[in-house]
CSV table of C-alpha atoms in Angstrom, one decimal:
chain,number,residue,atom,x,y,z
A,263,UNK,CA,0.0,0.0,0.0
A,264,UNK,CA,1.4,3.4,-1.0
A,265,UNK,CA,2.3,5.6,2.0
A,266,UNK,CA,2.7,9.3,1.8
A,267,UNK,CA,4.9,10.2,4.7
A,268,UNK,CA,6.1,9.1,8.1
A,269,UNK,CA,4.6,10.8,11.2
A,270,UNK,CA,6.5,14.0,11.9
A,271,UNK,CA,9.2,13.9,14.6
A,272,UNK,CA,11.6,16.4,16.0
A,273,UNK,CA,14.8,14.4,15.2
A,274,UNK,CA,17.1,17.0,16.8
A,275,UNK,CA,15.4,16.9,20.3
A,276,UNK,CA,17.9,14.3,21.4
A,277,UNK,CA,20.9,16.0,19.9
A,278,UNK,CA,19.9,19.8,19.7
A,279,UNK,CA,23.5,20.8,18.7
A,280,UNK,CA,23.1,19.2,15.3
A,281,UNK,CA,20.3,21.6,14.3
A,282,UNK,CA,23.0,24.4,14.1
A,283,UNK,CA,25.1,22.4,11.6
A,284,UNK,CA,22.6,22.3,8.8
A,285,UNK,CA,23.8,23.8,5.7
A,286,UNK,CA,21.5,26.9,5.0
A,287,UNK,CA,21.1,25.8,1.4
A,288,UNK,CA,19.9,22.4,2.6
A,289,UNK,CA,17.5,24.2,4.9
A,290,UNK,CA,16.0,26.3,2.0
A,291,UNK,CA,15.8,23.1,-0.2
A,292,UNK,CA,13.7,21.6,2.6
A,293,UNK,CA,11.3,24.5,2.5
A,294,UNK,CA,11.0,24.3,-1.4
A,295,UNK,CA,10.2,20.6,-1.1
A,296,UNK,CA,7.4,21.3,1.2
A,297,UNK,CA,5.2,21.7,-1.8
A,298,UNK,CA,2.0,19.5,-2.2
A,299,UNK,CA,1.9,19.8,-6.0
A,300,UNK,CA,5.3,18.2,-6.3
A,301,UNK,CA,4.2,15.2,-4.3
A,302,UNK,CA,0.9,14.8,-5.9
A,303,UNK,CA,2.5,14.5,-9.4
A,304,UNK,CA,5.1,11.9,-8.1
A,305,UNK,CA,2.5,10.0,-6.1
A,306,UNK,CA,0.3,9.5,-9.3
A,307,UNK,CA,3.2,7.7,-11.0
A,308,UNK,CA,4.1,5.7,-7.8
A,309,UNK,CA,0.5,4.6,-7.5
A,310,UNK,CA,0.6,2.9,-10.9
A,311,UNK,CA,3.5,0.6,-10.0
A,312,UNK,CA,1.1,-2.3,-9.5
A,313,UNK,CA,-2.7,-2.7,-9.8
A,314,UNK,CA,-3.5,-2.3,-6.1
A,315,UNK,CA,-0.5,-0.1,-5.0
A,316,UNK,CA,-2.8,2.6,-3.6
A,317,UNK,CA,-4.9,0.3,-1.3
A,318,UNK,CA,-3.5,-3.1,-0.7
A,319,UNK,CA,-0.2,-4.8,0.4
A,320,UNK,CA,2.4,-3.8,2.8
A,321,UNK,CA,3.0,-0.1,3.7
A,322,UNK,CA,5.5,1.2,1.1
A,323,UNK,CA,8.5,3.5,1.6
A,324,UNK,CA,6.8,7.0,1.7
A,325,UNK,CA,6.5,9.1,-1.5
A,326,UNK,CA,8.1,12.0,0.4
A,327,UNK,CA,11.2,9.9,1.4
A,328,UNK,CA,11.7,8.4,-2.0
A,329,UNK,CA,11.5,11.8,-3.9
A,330,UNK,CA,13.9,13.4,-1.5
A,331,UNK,CA,16.4,10.6,-1.7
A,332,UNK,CA,16.3,10.6,-5.4
A,333,UNK,CA,17.0,14.3,-5.4
A,334,UNK,CA,19.9,13.9,-2.9
A,335,UNK,CA,21.3,11.3,-5.3
A,336,UNK,CA,21.4,13.8,-8.1
A,337,UNK,CA,22.4,16.7,-6.0
A,338,UNK,CA,25.6,15.0,-4.8
A,339,UNK,CA,26.1,12.7,-7.8
A,340,UNK,CA,26.0,9.6,-5.7
A,341,UNK,CA,25.2,6.0,-6.7
A,342,UNK,CA,22.1,4.3,-5.3
A,343,UNK,CA,24.2,2.4,-2.8
A,344,UNK,CA,26.1,5.6,-1.8
A,345,UNK,CA,22.7,7.4,-1.3
A,346,UNK,CA,21.5,4.7,0.9
A,347,UNK,CA,24.7,4.7,3.0
A,348,UNK,CA,25.0,8.4,3.4
A,349,UNK,CA,21.4,8.9,4.5
A,350,UNK,CA,21.6,6.0,6.9
A,351,UNK,CA,24.8,7.4,8.6
A,352,UNK,CA,24.0,11.2,8.6
A,353,UNK,CA,21.4,12.5,11.0
A,354,UNK,CA,20.9,15.7,9.0
A,355,UNK,CA,20.2,13.8,5.8
A,356,UNK,CA,17.7,11.6,7.8
A,357,UNK,CA,16.0,14.8,8.8
A,358,UNK,CA,16.1,16.2,5.2
A,359,UNK,CA,14.6,12.9,3.8
A,360,UNK,CA,11.9,12.9,6.6
A,361,UNK,CA,13.1,9.4,7.6
A,362,UNK,CA,13.7,10.3,11.2
A,363,UNK,CA,14.5,7.0,13.0
A,364,UNK,CA,12.9,4.7,10.4
A,365,UNK,CA,15.0,2.2,8.4
A,366,UNK,CA,16.5,3.6,5.2
A,367,UNK,CA,15.0,2.1,1.9
A,368,UNK,CA,17.4,-0.3,0.2
A,369,UNK,CA,19.2,0.8,-3.0
A,370,UNK,CA,17.2,-1.7,-5.0
A,371,UNK,CA,14.0,-0.3,-3.7
A,372,UNK,CA,15.1,3.2,-4.8
A,373,UNK,CA,15.8,1.8,-8.3
A,374,UNK,CA,12.4,0.2,-8.6
A,375,UNK,CA,10.6,3.3,-7.5
A,376,UNK,CA,12.7,5.5,-9.7
A,377,UNK,CA,11.8,3.4,-12.7
A,378,UNK,CA,8.2,4.1,-12.2
A,379,UNK,CA,8.6,7.8,-12.8
A,380,UNK,CA,7.4,8.9,-16.4
A,381,UNK,CA,9.2,11.4,-18.4
A,382,UNK,CA,6.1,13.5,-18.6
A,383,UNK,CA,5.9,13.7,-14.8
A,384,UNK,CA,9.5,15.0,-14.6
A,385,UNK,CA,8.8,17.7,-17.2
A,386,UNK,CA,5.7,18.8,-15.2
A,387,UNK,CA,7.8,18.7,-12.0
A,388,UNK,CA,10.4,21.1,-13.6
A,389,UNK,CA,7.6,23.4,-14.7
A,390,UNK,CA,6.4,23.4,-11.1
A,391,UNK,CA,10.1,24.2,-9.9
A,392,UNK,CA,10.2,27.1,-12.4
A,393,UNK,CA,7.0,28.4,-10.8
A,394,UNK,CA,8.6,28.2,-7.4
A,395,UNK,CA,11.6,30.2,-8.8
A,396,UNK,CA,9.2,32.9,-9.9
A,397,UNK,CA,7.5,33.0,-6.5
A,398,UNK,CA,10.9,33.2,-4.9
A,399,UNK,CA,11.8,36.2,-7.2
A,400,UNK,CA,14.9,34.2,-8.6
A,401,UNK,CA,13.7,34.9,-12.2
A,402,UNK,CA,11.2,37.0,-14.0
A,403,UNK,CA,11.6,35.3,-17.4
A,404,UNK,CA,12.8,38.5,-19.2
A,405,UNK,CA,15.7,36.8,-21.2
A,406,UNK,CA,15.9,33.3,-22.7
A,407,UNK,CA,18.9,31.5,-24.2
A,408,UNK,CA,19.2,28.1,-25.5
A,409,UNK,CA,21.9,25.6,-26.7
A,410,UNK,CA,22.4,21.9,-27.3
A,411,UNK,CA,24.8,19.4,-26.0
A,412,UNK,CA,25.4,15.7,-26.6
A,413,UNK,CA,24.7,13.4,-23.6
A,414,UNK,CA,26.4,10.0,-24.1
A,415,UNK,CA,24.8,6.7,-23.6
A,416,UNK,CA,26.3,3.8,-21.5
A,417,UNK,CA,27.7,1.8,-24.4
A,418,UNK,CA,31.1,0.6,-25.6
A,419,UNK,CA,32.5,2.1,-28.8
A,420,UNK,CA,30.5,0.4,-31.5
A,421,UNK,CA,32.3,-1.7,-34.1
A,422,UNK,CA,30.9,-4.2,-36.5
A,423,UNK,CA,32.8,-7.1,-35.0
A,424,UNK,CA,31.9,-6.0,-31.4
A,425,UNK,CA,28.2,-5.7,-32.3
A,426,UNK,CA,28.2,-9.2,-34.0
A,427,UNK,CA,29.8,-10.7,-30.8
A,428,UNK,CA,27.3,-8.9,-28.7
A,429,UNK,CA,24.5,-10.4,-30.8
A,430,UNK,CA,25.8,-13.9,-30.5
A,431,UNK,CA,26.2,-13.4,-26.7
A,432,UNK,CA,22.7,-12.1,-26.2
A,433,UNK,CA,21.0,-14.8,-28.4
A,434,UNK,CA,23.1,-17.6,-26.8
A,435,UNK,CA,21.9,-16.4,-23.4
A,436,UNK,CA,18.3,-16.2,-24.6
A,437,UNK,CA,18.2,-19.8,-26.0
A,438,UNK,CA,19.9,-21.3,-22.9
A,439,UNK,CA,17.4,-19.6,-20.6
A,440,UNK,CA,14.5,-20.9,-22.7
A,441,UNK,CA,15.9,-24.5,-22.9
A,442,UNK,CA,13.8,-25.7,-19.9
A,443,UNK,CA,10.6,-24.3,-21.4
A,444,UNK,CA,11.1,-25.7,-24.9
A,445,UNK,CA,12.9,-29.0,-24.4
A,446,UNK,CA,9.6,-31.1,-24.5
A,447,UNK,CA,8.2,-29.3,-27.6
A,448,UNK,CA,11.4,-28.9,-29.8
A,449,UNK,CA,13.2,-31.5,-31.9
A,450,UNK,CA,17.0,-31.5,-31.6
A,451,UNK,CA,16.9,-29.1,-28.6
A,452,UNK,CA,20.6,-29.5,-27.8
A,453,UNK,CA,21.3,-28.0,-31.3
A,454,UNK,CA,18.7,-25.4,-31.1
A,455,UNK,CA,19.8,-24.1,-27.7
A,456,UNK,CA,23.6,-24.4,-28.4
A,457,UNK,CA,25.8,-21.4,-27.5
A,458,UNK,CA,28.2,-20.1,-30.3
A,459,UNK,CA,29.7,-17.5,-28.2
A,460,UNK,CA,33.2,-19.2,-27.9
A,461,UNK,CA,33.3,-19.6,-31.6
A,462,UNK,CA,32.4,-15.9,-32.1
A,463,UNK,CA,34.9,-14.7,-29.7
A,464,UNK,CA,37.7,-16.8,-31.2
A,465,UNK,CA,37.0,-15.4,-34.7
A,466,UNK,CA,36.8,-11.8,-33.3
A,467,UNK,CA,40.2,-12.1,-31.6
A,468,UNK,CA,41.8,-13.4,-34.8
A,469,UNK,CA,40.2,-10.5,-36.6
A,470,UNK,CA,41.5,-7.9,-34.1
A,471,UNK,CA,45.0,-9.2,-34.6
A,472,UNK,CA,44.6,-9.0,-38.4
A,473,UNK,CA,43.3,-5.4,-38.3
A,474,UNK,CA,46.6,-4.2,-37.0
A,475,UNK,CA,48.2,-5.3,-40.3
A,476,UNK,CA,47.9,-3.6,-43.7
A,477,UNK,CA,48.0,-4.8,-47.4
A,478,UNK,CA,45.6,-6.3,-49.9
A,479,UNK,CA,46.2,-9.8,-48.8
A,480,UNK,CA,45.3,-8.9,-45.2
A,481,UNK,CA,42.2,-7.1,-46.3
A,482,UNK,CA,40.9,-10.3,-48.1
A,483,UNK,CA,41.7,-12.4,-44.8
A,484,UNK,CA,39.8,-9.8,-42.7
A,485,UNK,CA,36.8,-10.0,-45.0
A,486,UNK,CA,36.9,-13.8,-44.7
A,487,UNK,CA,36.9,-13.5,-40.9
A,488,UNK,CA,34.0,-11.1,-41.0
A,489,UNK,CA,32.1,-13.5,-43.3
A,490,UNK,CA,32.6,-16.3,-40.6
A,491,UNK,CA,31.4,-13.9,-37.8
A,492,UNK,CA,28.3,-13.0,-39.8
A,493,UNK,CA,27.6,-16.7,-40.6
A,494,UNK,CA,27.9,-17.6,-36.9
A,495,UNK,CA,25.5,-14.7,-36.0
A,496,UNK,CA,23.0,-15.9,-38.7
A,497,UNK,CA,23.1,-19.4,-37.2
A,498,UNK,CA,22.2,-17.9,-33.8
A,499,UNK,CA,19.4,-16.0,-35.3
A,500,UNK,CA,18.0,-19.2,-36.9
A,501,UNK,CA,18.3,-21.0,-33.5
A,502,UNK,CA,16.6,-18.2,-31.7
A,503,UNK,CA,13.7,-18.0,-34.2
A,504,UNK,CA,13.0,-21.8,-33.6
A,505,UNK,CA,12.9,-21.2,-29.9
A,506,UNK,CA,10.6,-18.2,-30.4
A,507,UNK,CA,8.2,-20.2,-32.4
A,508,UNK,CA,7.7,-22.6,-29.4
A,509,UNK,CA,7.6,-19.8,-26.8
A,510,UNK,CA,4.6,-18.3,-28.7
A,511,UNK,CA,2.5,-21.2,-27.7
A,512,UNK,CA,3.5,-21.1,-24.0
A,513,UNK,CA,1.6,-19.2,-21.4
A,514,UNK,CA,3.9,-19.1,-18.4
A,515,UNK,CA,5.0,-15.6,-17.2
A,516,UNK,CA,8.7,-16.5,-17.7
A,517,UNK,CA,8.0,-17.6,-21.4
A,518,UNK,CA,6.3,-14.3,-22.1
A,519,UNK,CA,9.2,-12.3,-20.7
A,520,UNK,CA,11.7,-14.2,-22.8
A,521,UNK,CA,9.5,-13.9,-25.9
A,522,UNK,CA,9.2,-10.1,-25.3
A,523,UNK,CA,13.0,-9.8,-25.0
A,524,UNK,CA,13.7,-11.9,-28.1
A,525,UNK,CA,11.2,-9.9,-30.2
A,526,UNK,CA,13.0,-6.7,-29.1
A,527,UNK,CA,16.5,-8.0,-29.8
A,528,UNK,CA,16.1,-10.0,-33.1
A,529,UNK,CA,15.3,-7.0,-35.4
A,530,UNK,CA,18.4,-5.3,-34.0
A,531,UNK,CA,20.6,-8.3,-34.6
A,532,UNK,CA,19.3,-8.6,-38.1
A,533,UNK,CA,20.1,-4.9,-38.7
A,534,UNK,CA,23.7,-5.5,-37.3
A,535,UNK,CA,24.1,-8.3,-39.9
A,536,UNK,CA,22.7,-6.3,-42.7
A,537,UNK,CA,25.0,-3.2,-41.9
A,538,UNK,CA,28.1,-5.5,-41.6
A,539,UNK,CA,27.3,-6.9,-45.1
A,540,UNK,CA,26.9,-3.5,-46.6
A,541,UNK,CA,29.8,-1.6,-44.9
A,542,UNK,CA,32.5,-4.4,-44.6
A,543,UNK,CA,31.7,-7.1,-47.1
A,544,UNK,CA,30.5,-4.9,-49.9
A,545,UNK,CA,32.5,-1.8,-49.1
A,546,UNK,CA,29.6,0.6,-49.3
A,547,UNK,CA,28.7,3.6,-47.1
A,548,UNK,CA,25.7,3.6,-44.9
A,549,UNK,CA,23.6,6.6,-43.6
A,550,UNK,CA,24.3,7.3,-40.0
A,551,UNK,CA,20.6,7.2,-39.0
A,552,UNK,CA,20.3,3.6,-40.3
A,553,UNK,CA,23.0,2.2,-38.3
A,554,UNK,CA,22.5,0.0,-35.1
A,555,UNK,CA,25.0,1.2,-32.6
A,556,UNK,CA,24.0,-0.8,-29.6
A,557,UNK,CA,21.7,-3.8,-28.8
A,558,UNK,CA,21.1,-2.4,-25.2
A,559,UNK,CA,20.7,1.3,-26.0
A,560,UNK,CA,19.2,1.2,-29.5
A,561,UNK,CA,18.1,4.9,-29.3
A,562,UNK,CA,21.8,5.9,-29.4
A,563,UNK,CA,22.8,8.2,-32.3
A,564,UNK,CA,26.2,9.1,-33.8
A,565,UNK,CA,26.7,12.9,-33.0
A,566,UNK,CA,29.4,14.5,-35.1
A,567,UNK,CA,31.6,17.0,-33.0
A,568,UNK,CA,32.8,20.2,-34.5
A,569,UNK,CA,35.4,20.8,-31.8
A,570,UNK,CA,38.6,19.3,-30.7
A,571,UNK,CA,38.9,15.7,-29.4
A,572,UNK,CA,36.7,12.9,-30.6
A,573,UNK,CA,35.2,13.3,-34.1
A,574,UNK,CA,32.0,11.6,-33.1
A,575,UNK,CA,30.1,11.1,-29.8
A,576,UNK,CA,27.6,8.3,-29.3
A,577,UNK,CA,24.5,9.4,-27.4
A,578,UNK,CA,21.7,11.9,-27.9
A,579,UNK,CA,21.6,15.6,-28.7
A,580,UNK,CA,19.7,17.5,-25.9
A,581,UNK,CA,18.5,21.0,-26.1
A,582,UNK,CA,17.9,23.1,-23.0
A,583,UNK,CA,16.5,26.6,-22.4
A,584,UNK,CA,17.7,28.8,-19.6
A,585,UNK,CA,16.2,32.1,-18.3
A,586,UNK,CA,17.7,34.9,-16.3
A,587,UNK,CA,18.4,33.7,-12.7
A,588,UNK,CA,20.2,30.5,-14.1
A,589,UNK,CA,16.9,28.4,-14.1
A,590,UNK,CA,16.6,25.8,-16.9
A,591,UNK,CA,12.9,25.8,-18.0
A,592,UNK,CA,13.0,23.1,-20.7
A,593,UNK,CA,15.1,20.1,-21.8
A,594,UNK,CA,14.3,18.0,-24.7
A,595,UNK,CA,16.0,15.0,-26.5
A,596,UNK,CA,16.1,15.7,-30.2
A,597,UNK,CA,15.3,13.1,-32.8
A,598,UNK,CA,18.0,14.5,-35.2
A,599,UNK,CA,21.4,15.9,-34.2
A,600,UNK,CA,20.4,19.5,-35.1
A,601,UNK,CA,18.6,22.2,-33.2
A,602,UNK,CA,17.4,24.2,-36.1
A,603,UNK,CA,14.0,26.0,-35.4
A,604,UNK,CA,14.2,25.1,-31.6
A,605,UNK,CA,13.9,28.8,-30.7
A,606,UNK,CA,10.2,28.8,-31.7
A,607,UNK,CA,9.5,25.8,-29.4
A,608,UNK,CA,11.4,27.4,-26.7
A,609,UNK,CA,9.5,30.7,-26.8
A,610,UNK,CA,6.1,28.9,-26.9
A,611,UNK,CA,7.1,26.9,-23.8
A,612,UNK,CA,8.3,30.2,-22.2
A,613,UNK,CA,5.0,31.9,-22.8
A,614,UNK,CA,3.1,28.9,-21.3
A,615,UNK,CA,5.2,29.2,-18.1
A,616,UNK,CA,5.6,33.0,-17.7
A,617,UNK,CA,2.4,34.1,-19.5
A,618,UNK,CA,4.5,36.7,-21.5
A,619,UNK,CA,7.2,36.4,-24.2
A,620,UNK,CA,10.9,37.1,-23.2
A,621,UNK,CA,12.4,40.4,-24.3
A,622,UNK,CA,15.5,38.8,-25.5
A,623,UNK,CA,16.1,35.4,-27.1
A,624,UNK,CA,19.8,34.4,-27.7
A,625,UNK,CA,21.3,31.3,-29.3
A,626,UNK,CA,24.1,30.2,-31.5
A,627,UNK,CA,24.1,29.7,-35.3
A,628,UNK,CA,22.7,26.1,-35.0
A,629,UNK,CA,19.4,27.5,-33.6
A,630,UNK,CA,18.8,29.7,-36.7
A,631,UNK,CA,16.2,28.9,-39.3
A,632,UNK,CA,14.7,30.8,-42.1
A,633,UNK,CA,11.4,31.7,-40.3
A,634,UNK,CA,12.7,32.0,-36.7
A,635,UNK,CA,13.1,35.7,-36.4
A,636,UNK,CA,9.7,36.5,-38.1
A,637,UNK,CA,7.9,34.0,-35.8
A,638,UNK,CA,9.5,35.3,-32.7
A,639,UNK,CA,8.9,38.9,-33.6
A,640,UNK,CA,5.2,38.1,-34.1
A,641,UNK,CA,5.1,36.4,-30.7
A,642,UNK,CA,6.4,39.6,-29.1
A,643,UNK,CA,10.1,39.1,-28.7
A,644,UNK,CA,11.8,42.4,-28.8
A,645,UNK,CA,15.4,41.2,-29.8
A,646,UNK,CA,16.5,38.0,-31.4
A,647,UNK,CA,20.2,37.6,-31.0
A,648,UNK,CA,20.8,34.5,-33.2
A,649,UNK,CA,23.5,34.8,-35.9
A,650,UNK,CA,22.3,34.0,-39.4
A,651,UNK,CA,23.7,31.0,-41.3
A,652,UNK,CA,25.1,31.3,-44.8
A,653,UNK,CA,26.2,34.3,-46.7
A,654,UNK,CA,25.0,37.5,-45.0
A,655,UNK,CA,23.5,40.5,-46.7
A,656,UNK,CA,24.7,44.0,-46.1
A,657,UNK,CA,21.6,44.7,-43.9
A,658,UNK,CA,22.2,41.6,-41.9
A,659,UNK,CA,25.8,42.4,-41.3
A,660,UNK,CA,25.0,45.8,-40.2
A,661,UNK,CA,22.4,44.5,-37.7
A,662,UNK,CA,24.8,41.9,-36.2
A,663,UNK,CA,27.3,44.7,-35.6
A,664,UNK,CA,25.1,46.9,-33.6
A,665,UNK,CA,25.8,47.4,-30.0
A,666,UNK,CA,22.5,46.2,-28.8
A,667,UNK,CA,22.7,43.0,-30.8
A,668,UNK,CA,26.2,42.2,-29.7
A,669,UNK,CA,25.2,42.8,-26.0
A,670,UNK,CA,22.3,40.4,-26.4
A,671,UNK,CA,24.5,37.7,-28.1
A,672,UNK,CA,27.2,38.1,-25.4
A,673,UNK,CA,24.6,37.0,-22.8
A,674,UNK,CA,24.1,33.8,-24.7
A,675,UNK,CA,27.6,32.6,-23.7
A,676,UNK,CA,26.4,32.1,-20.1
A,677,UNK,CA,24.5,28.9,-21.1
A,678,UNK,CA,27.9,27.3,-21.9
A,679,UNK,CA,28.6,27.5,-18.2
A,680,UNK,CA,25.2,26.0,-17.3
A,681,UNK,CA,25.9,23.1,-19.6
A,682,UNK,CA,29.4,22.6,-18.1
A,683,UNK,CA,27.8,22.6,-14.6
A,684,UNK,CA,25.1,20.1,-15.7
A,685,UNK,CA,27.8,17.8,-17.2
A,686,UNK,CA,30.2,18.1,-14.2
A,687,UNK,CA,27.8,18.2,-11.2
A,688,UNK,CA,24.6,16.6,-12.3
A,689,UNK,CA,25.7,13.7,-14.7
A,690,UNK,CA,24.8,15.2,-18.1
A,691,UNK,CA,28.1,13.9,-19.5
A,692,UNK,CA,26.7,10.3,-19.7
A,693,UNK,CA,23.3,8.9,-18.9
A,694,UNK,CA,23.5,6.0,-16.4
A,695,UNK,CA,19.8,5.0,-16.9
A,696,UNK,CA,18.8,2.7,-19.6
A,697,UNK,CA,16.6,3.4,-22.7
A,698,UNK,CA,15.2,6.7,-23.9
A,699,UNK,CA,12.8,7.0,-21.0
A,700,UNK,CA,15.6,6.2,-18.6
A,701,UNK,CA,17.7,9.0,-20.2
A,702,UNK,CA,14.7,11.4,-19.8
A,703,UNK,CA,14.6,10.5,-16.1
A,704,UNK,CA,18.3,11.0,-15.7
A,705,UNK,CA,18.2,14.4,-17.4
A,706,UNK,CA,15.1,15.5,-15.7
A,707,UNK,CA,16.2,14.6,-12.1
A,708,UNK,CA,19.6,16.4,-12.8
A,709,UNK,CA,17.8,19.6,-14.0
A,710,UNK,CA,15.3,19.6,-11.1
A,711,UNK,CA,18.2,19.2,-8.6
A,712,UNK,CA,20.1,22.0,-10.3
A,713,UNK,CA,17.2,24.4,-10.3
A,714,UNK,CA,16.3,23.6,-6.7
A,715,UNK,CA,19.8,24.2,-5.6
A,716,UNK,CA,19.9,27.5,-7.6
A,717,UNK,CA,16.8,28.7,-6.0
A,718,UNK,CA,17.9,27.9,-2.6
A,719,UNK,CA,21.3,29.5,-2.9
A,720,UNK,CA,19.8,32.7,-4.4
A,721,UNK,CA,17.2,32.9,-1.5
A,722,UNK,CA,20.0,32.3,1.2
A,723,UNK,CA,22.2,35.0,-0.5
A,724,UNK,CA,19.4,37.5,-0.6
A,725,UNK,CA,18.5,36.8,3.1
A,726,UNK,CA,22.1,37.2,4.1
A,727,UNK,CA,22.4,40.6,2.2
A,728,UNK,CA,19.3,41.9,3.9
A,729,UNK,CA,20.6,41.0,7.3
A,730,UNK,CA,24.0,42.5,6.5
A,731,UNK,CA,22.4,45.8,5.4
């Protein structure tokens, strides 16, 4: 049964000296989290974890405790295990999480509850946090700047041979797990559930040694090894399909889970085989958007870098909007690695939150599109400081050299610092959650933690300045 909170208790009554050691920012964060709308939105998702979560079963870990522990995890960039240990051992964190003297939820419990949060809920939560920033007078929404960054996924560097070995490994594991369910309904079950992983790894090791050498003769040998690897993978696909045909007729929950996993993986494995034939055996190029880069994070894209370091990153392009006061109002995973035209969506979302358009919209050249400035001017934006792409007309050059335009565009540079902070302090360098929904949760919790800390610090600084005056 879902539980909202523990009964309130003065945890510092036994050790009153600890109350004076609470970080003022943490105190202010505690005040901000005393918001019923935040809890109601999270409670709705938690209530859908199972059919009778709201009314039956053992009392759950309270919604208030789970939400605060998840935010602490992202505030301090802890793992789930570290979050459990730190809260368990620290009296102040127990007070902040509203645990008091109750046992701390296990790290696996936190994981299961976190996975029930929908991306839509986190977007709504961030909108509520922006509203709290308005109420705290941290921002008025007069300026808006936007930029995009690549958030990497948790994958190894994708190579054709590596993906083929991964395919054989995953399918071998699948047929072996299904062996007990299909052995009485499948002829030659030993052959159908045979693992070919050792053969695939042996060929891959030989191939990697060959790749260090050069010459036409070596290239022919490499193609022959790739052909062997492809054939081994195709044999595993054939075995897996035989097992799937039997699992479709079974009704056990375990059989349904295995069938669902196989139906997800098999199309990806077939895509890996097809792209290896095209790229390696036929020597043709393949569009980036058609490539399979991971069996476990299939939403991964190849993002070209236009700066120093690696030429390509593997992850997703994410756009974020920031208003004056350092509050991130919107984040969105882009389907394509380009942010053209995103300024229009940013202003529409800004108007929905603040009920007025920003006076200034700033972004880099990647945000520009043909109709951006006209659309934003019609929406009521007074200055659009976004450099035009392509060859500039005399009038456009004159506009971009005016003092007013340059001042607005200089303000845009601050979002680079916000992105650096999110990457360094809130995990935006690489998503540790799986799948696109998992990435949305990872990004959303990081943004909410960043915004809450920003609001708390600004409030504490303003209070301190008033007292000093």
